Short mmCIF file of C-alpha atoms in Angstrom, two decimals:
data_model
loop_
_atom_site.label_atom_id
_atom_site.label_comp_id
_atom_site.label_asym_id
_atom_site.label_seq_id
_atom_site.Cartn_x
_atom_site.Cartn_y
_atom_site.Cartn_z
CA MET A 1 117.99 100.64 103.34
CA THR A 2 120.11 98.70 105.85
CA ALA A 3 118.78 95.55 107.50
CA GLY A 4 118.57 97.30 110.89
CA ILE A 5 116.61 100.26 109.55
CA LYS A 6 114.33 97.93 107.58
CA ARG A 7 113.65 95.89 110.74
CA VAL A 8 112.76 99.02 112.75
CA ALA A 9 110.51 100.26 109.92
CA LYS A 10 108.78 96.86 109.74
CA GLN A 11 108.23 96.91 113.52
CA GLY A 12 106.58 100.33 113.14
CA MET A 13 104.33 99.04 110.36
CA LEU A 14 103.37 95.99 112.39
CA SER A 15 102.52 98.23 115.31
CA ASP A 16 100.42 100.55 113.12
CA GLN A 17 98.62 97.55 111.61
CA HIS A 18 98.09 95.83 114.97
CA GLY A 19 100.17 92.87 113.79
CA LEU A 20 98.01 92.07 110.74
CA CYS A 21 98.86 91.66 107.06
CA CYS A 22 97.78 94.73 105.11
CA TYR A 23 95.82 92.60 102.62
CA CYS A 24 94.59 89.32 104.13
CA GLU A 25 94.63 90.41 107.82
CA GLU A 26 96.54 87.29 108.88
CA SER A 27 98.49 87.65 112.13
CA LEU A 28 102.09 88.70 111.55
CA ASN A 29 105.31 89.14 113.44
CA ILE A 30 108.69 90.53 112.48
CA ASP A 31 109.90 87.14 111.17
CA ASN A 32 106.89 86.11 109.04
CA SER A 33 106.36 89.42 107.25
CA HIS A 34 107.96 91.60 104.62
CA VAL A 35 107.78 95.26 103.64
CA GLU A 36 105.23 95.69 100.86
CA HIS A 37 105.28 98.61 98.44
CA LEU A 38 101.60 99.38 97.84
CA VAL A 39 102.53 101.01 94.56
CA PRO A 40 105.37 98.78 93.29
CA ARG A 41 108.80 100.35 92.95
CA ASN A 42 108.90 99.78 89.19
CA HIS A 43 105.66 101.83 88.84
CA ALA A 44 106.71 104.70 91.14
CA PRO A 45 110.38 104.62 92.18
CA GLU A 46 109.94 107.99 93.90
CA LEU A 47 107.64 106.28 96.45
CA THR A 48 110.17 103.58 97.41
CA LEU A 49 110.75 105.03 100.89
CA ASP A 50 107.46 106.93 101.27
CA TRP A 51 105.89 105.75 104.57
CA GLY A 52 102.38 106.01 103.06
CA ASN A 53 103.41 103.54 100.36
CA LEU A 54 104.80 100.92 102.76
CA ALA A 55 102.97 98.24 104.70
CA ALA A 56 103.70 94.97 106.47
CA CYS A 57 102.57 91.99 104.44
CA CYS A 58 102.57 88.22 104.95
CA GLN A 59 105.25 86.06 103.35
CA ASN A 60 102.81 83.59 101.76
CA ASN A 61 103.77 82.95 98.13
CA SER A 62 100.21 82.03 97.09
CA ARG A 63 98.58 85.30 98.15
CA CYS A 64 99.04 88.96 99.01
CA GLY A 65 102.23 90.81 98.05
CA HIS A 66 104.27 87.86 96.82
CA LYS A 67 101.43 86.58 94.60
CA ARG A 68 100.73 90.09 93.32
CA GLY A 69 104.33 90.74 92.30
CA SER A 70 104.42 94.09 90.53
CA PHE A 71 100.81 93.97 89.32
CA HIS A 72 99.27 97.42 89.71
CA PRO A 73 96.84 98.76 90.71
CA VAL A 74 95.29 96.89 93.60
CA VAL A 75 93.08 98.19 96.39
CA ASN A 76 95.01 100.41 98.78
CA PRO A 77 94.43 98.98 102.27
CA TYR A 78 94.88 102.47 103.73
CA SER A 79 91.90 103.80 101.78
CA ASP A 80 89.01 104.58 104.13
CA ASP A 81 86.35 103.00 101.96
CA CYS A 82 88.11 99.85 100.73
CA ILE A 83 86.82 97.74 103.63
CA SER A 84 83.29 98.09 102.29
CA TRP A 85 84.33 96.81 98.84
CA PHE A 86 84.43 93.19 100.01
CA GLU A 87 82.07 90.89 101.88
CA CYS A 88 82.84 87.78 103.84
CA ASP A 89 80.37 85.02 104.61
CA PHE A 90 80.25 82.73 107.66
CA ARG A 91 82.33 80.16 105.77
CA GLY A 92 85.23 82.61 105.38
CA ARG A 93 84.70 83.16 101.64
CA LEU A 94 85.47 86.66 100.40
CA SER A 95 83.55 88.24 97.54
CA VAL A 96 83.28 91.67 95.95
CA SER A 97 80.41 93.61 97.50
CA GLU A 98 77.42 94.28 95.30
CA ASN A 99 77.02 97.66 97.02
CA ILE A 100 80.19 99.34 95.75
CA PRO A 101 80.11 101.95 93.01
CA ASP A 102 80.60 100.57 89.51
CA GLU A 103 83.85 102.53 89.08
CA HIS A 104 85.43 100.50 91.93
CA ARG A 105 84.08 97.06 90.99
CA LYS A 106 86.86 96.12 88.53
CA LEU A 107 89.61 97.26 90.90
CA ALA A 108 88.05 95.26 93.74
CA SER A 109 87.63 92.17 91.56
CA ASP A 110 91.17 92.40 90.14
CA SER A 111 92.58 92.94 93.65
CA ARG A 112 90.74 89.94 95.07
CA GLN A 113 92.16 87.78 92.27
CA MET A 114 95.70 89.22 92.10
CA LEU A 115 96.13 89.13 95.88
CA GLY A 116 94.65 85.62 96.13
CA LEU A 117 92.28 86.73 98.89
CA ASP A 118 89.80 83.95 98.18
CA SER A 119 91.86 81.31 96.41
CA CYS A 120 93.83 79.94 99.36
CA PRO A 121 91.82 77.17 101.11
CA ASP A 122 93.88 77.41 104.30
CA LEU A 123 93.21 81.16 104.59
CA ILE A 124 89.48 80.60 104.04
CA ARG A 125 89.40 77.89 106.74
CA ARG A 126 91.24 80.16 109.22
CA ARG A 127 88.80 83.00 108.54
CA GLU A 128 85.89 80.63 109.12
CA ARG A 129 87.37 79.37 112.41
CA VAL A 130 87.86 82.91 113.72
CA ILE A 131 84.32 83.93 112.73
CA LEU A 132 82.90 80.88 114.51
CA TYR A 133 85.08 81.59 117.55
CA VAL A 134 83.73 85.14 117.73
CA LEU A 135 80.16 83.88 117.47
CA ARG A 136 80.67 81.28 120.21
CA THR A 137 82.56 83.64 122.50
CA TRP A 138 80.77 86.96 122.05
CA GLY A 139 77.59 86.11 120.12
CA GLU A 140 75.28 86.46 123.11
CA PHE A 141 76.55 90.01 123.72
CA PHE A 142 75.92 91.31 120.20
CA ASP A 143 72.21 92.06 120.74
CA ASP A 144 72.82 93.95 123.99
CA ALA A 145 75.85 95.77 122.59
CA ALA A 146 74.01 96.74 119.40
CA GLN A 147 71.71 98.91 121.53
CA ASP A 148 74.65 100.82 123.02
CA GLU A 149 77.30 101.99 120.53
CA GLY A 150 79.82 102.72 123.31
CA LEU A 151 79.45 99.19 124.68
CA PHE A 152 79.76 97.80 121.18
CA GLU A 153 82.99 99.72 120.56
CA MET A 154 84.40 98.40 123.84
CA MET A 155 83.47 94.85 122.83
CA LEU A 156 85.18 95.24 119.45
CA TYR A 157 88.24 96.71 121.14
CA GLU A 158 88.35 93.71 123.49
CA MET A 159 87.93 91.21 120.66
CA PHE A 160 90.45 92.72 118.30
CA LEU A 161 93.17 94.31 120.38
CA GLU A 162 93.08 92.47 123.69
CA HIS A 163 92.68 89.07 122.06
CA GLY A 164 94.70 89.90 118.93
CA LEU A 165 92.13 88.44 116.56
CA PRO A 166 93.05 88.48 112.88
CA PHE A 167 90.57 89.02 110.01
CA ARG A 168 88.84 92.04 111.55
CA THR A 169 87.00 93.27 108.50
CA SER A 170 86.03 89.71 107.54
CA ILE A 171 84.48 89.21 110.98
CA LEU A 172 82.55 92.48 110.76
CA SER A 173 81.32 91.64 107.27
CA ALA A 174 80.28 88.06 108.09
CA LEU A 175 78.39 89.21 111.16
CA HIS A 176 76.87 92.18 109.25
CA LEU A 177 78.31 94.62 111.77
CA PRO A 178 78.79 98.25 110.74
CA TYR A 179 82.35 99.17 109.80
CA HIS A 180 82.00 102.70 111.19
CA LEU A 181 82.22 101.24 114.70
CA LEU A 182 85.90 100.57 114.16
CA GLN A 183 87.58 103.54 115.79
CA HIS A 184 90.84 104.95 114.43
CA GLU A 185 92.78 103.15 117.18
CA ILE A 186 91.34 99.80 116.12
CA ARG A 187 91.45 100.14 112.33
CA PHE A 188 94.62 100.06 110.35
#
């Protein structure tokens, strides 16, 4: 793949993912991201250029795709149910949810470890700051919005897309907000 084609593909991924890393949900741009093969090339060379196997990922060496290397399998961030496999607390700490089926628990635990999703203190601090920002900025609206699902969806849209907030699923988990309120246009 030429550098120009790779850059265009990465721009498409970033657009699809609303500018967030496929694993840690850190804010990304074209210069601080790389193309991640969800199933590594050495495990499935036939998927090397398959769009469903590609995602934009952060460049951090201590987490996500670079930390993972070719370890396989890890949670597929495109899977509809993977967002409920993890929980985040108000301090930005990520843990494996106690409510997931037993058959997914090992994959979730291995993914959390291999992707470094809770071993990077700076990432944890940034998650915590964003969660606190959301509480300070929109906290008073949560009770009113919870009574009206349409209003709640508009509030989430405003928070995530208009303000470009990272860590969407962490915010929802920490605030105990239902994931189903993330519409297709908001989720990645």
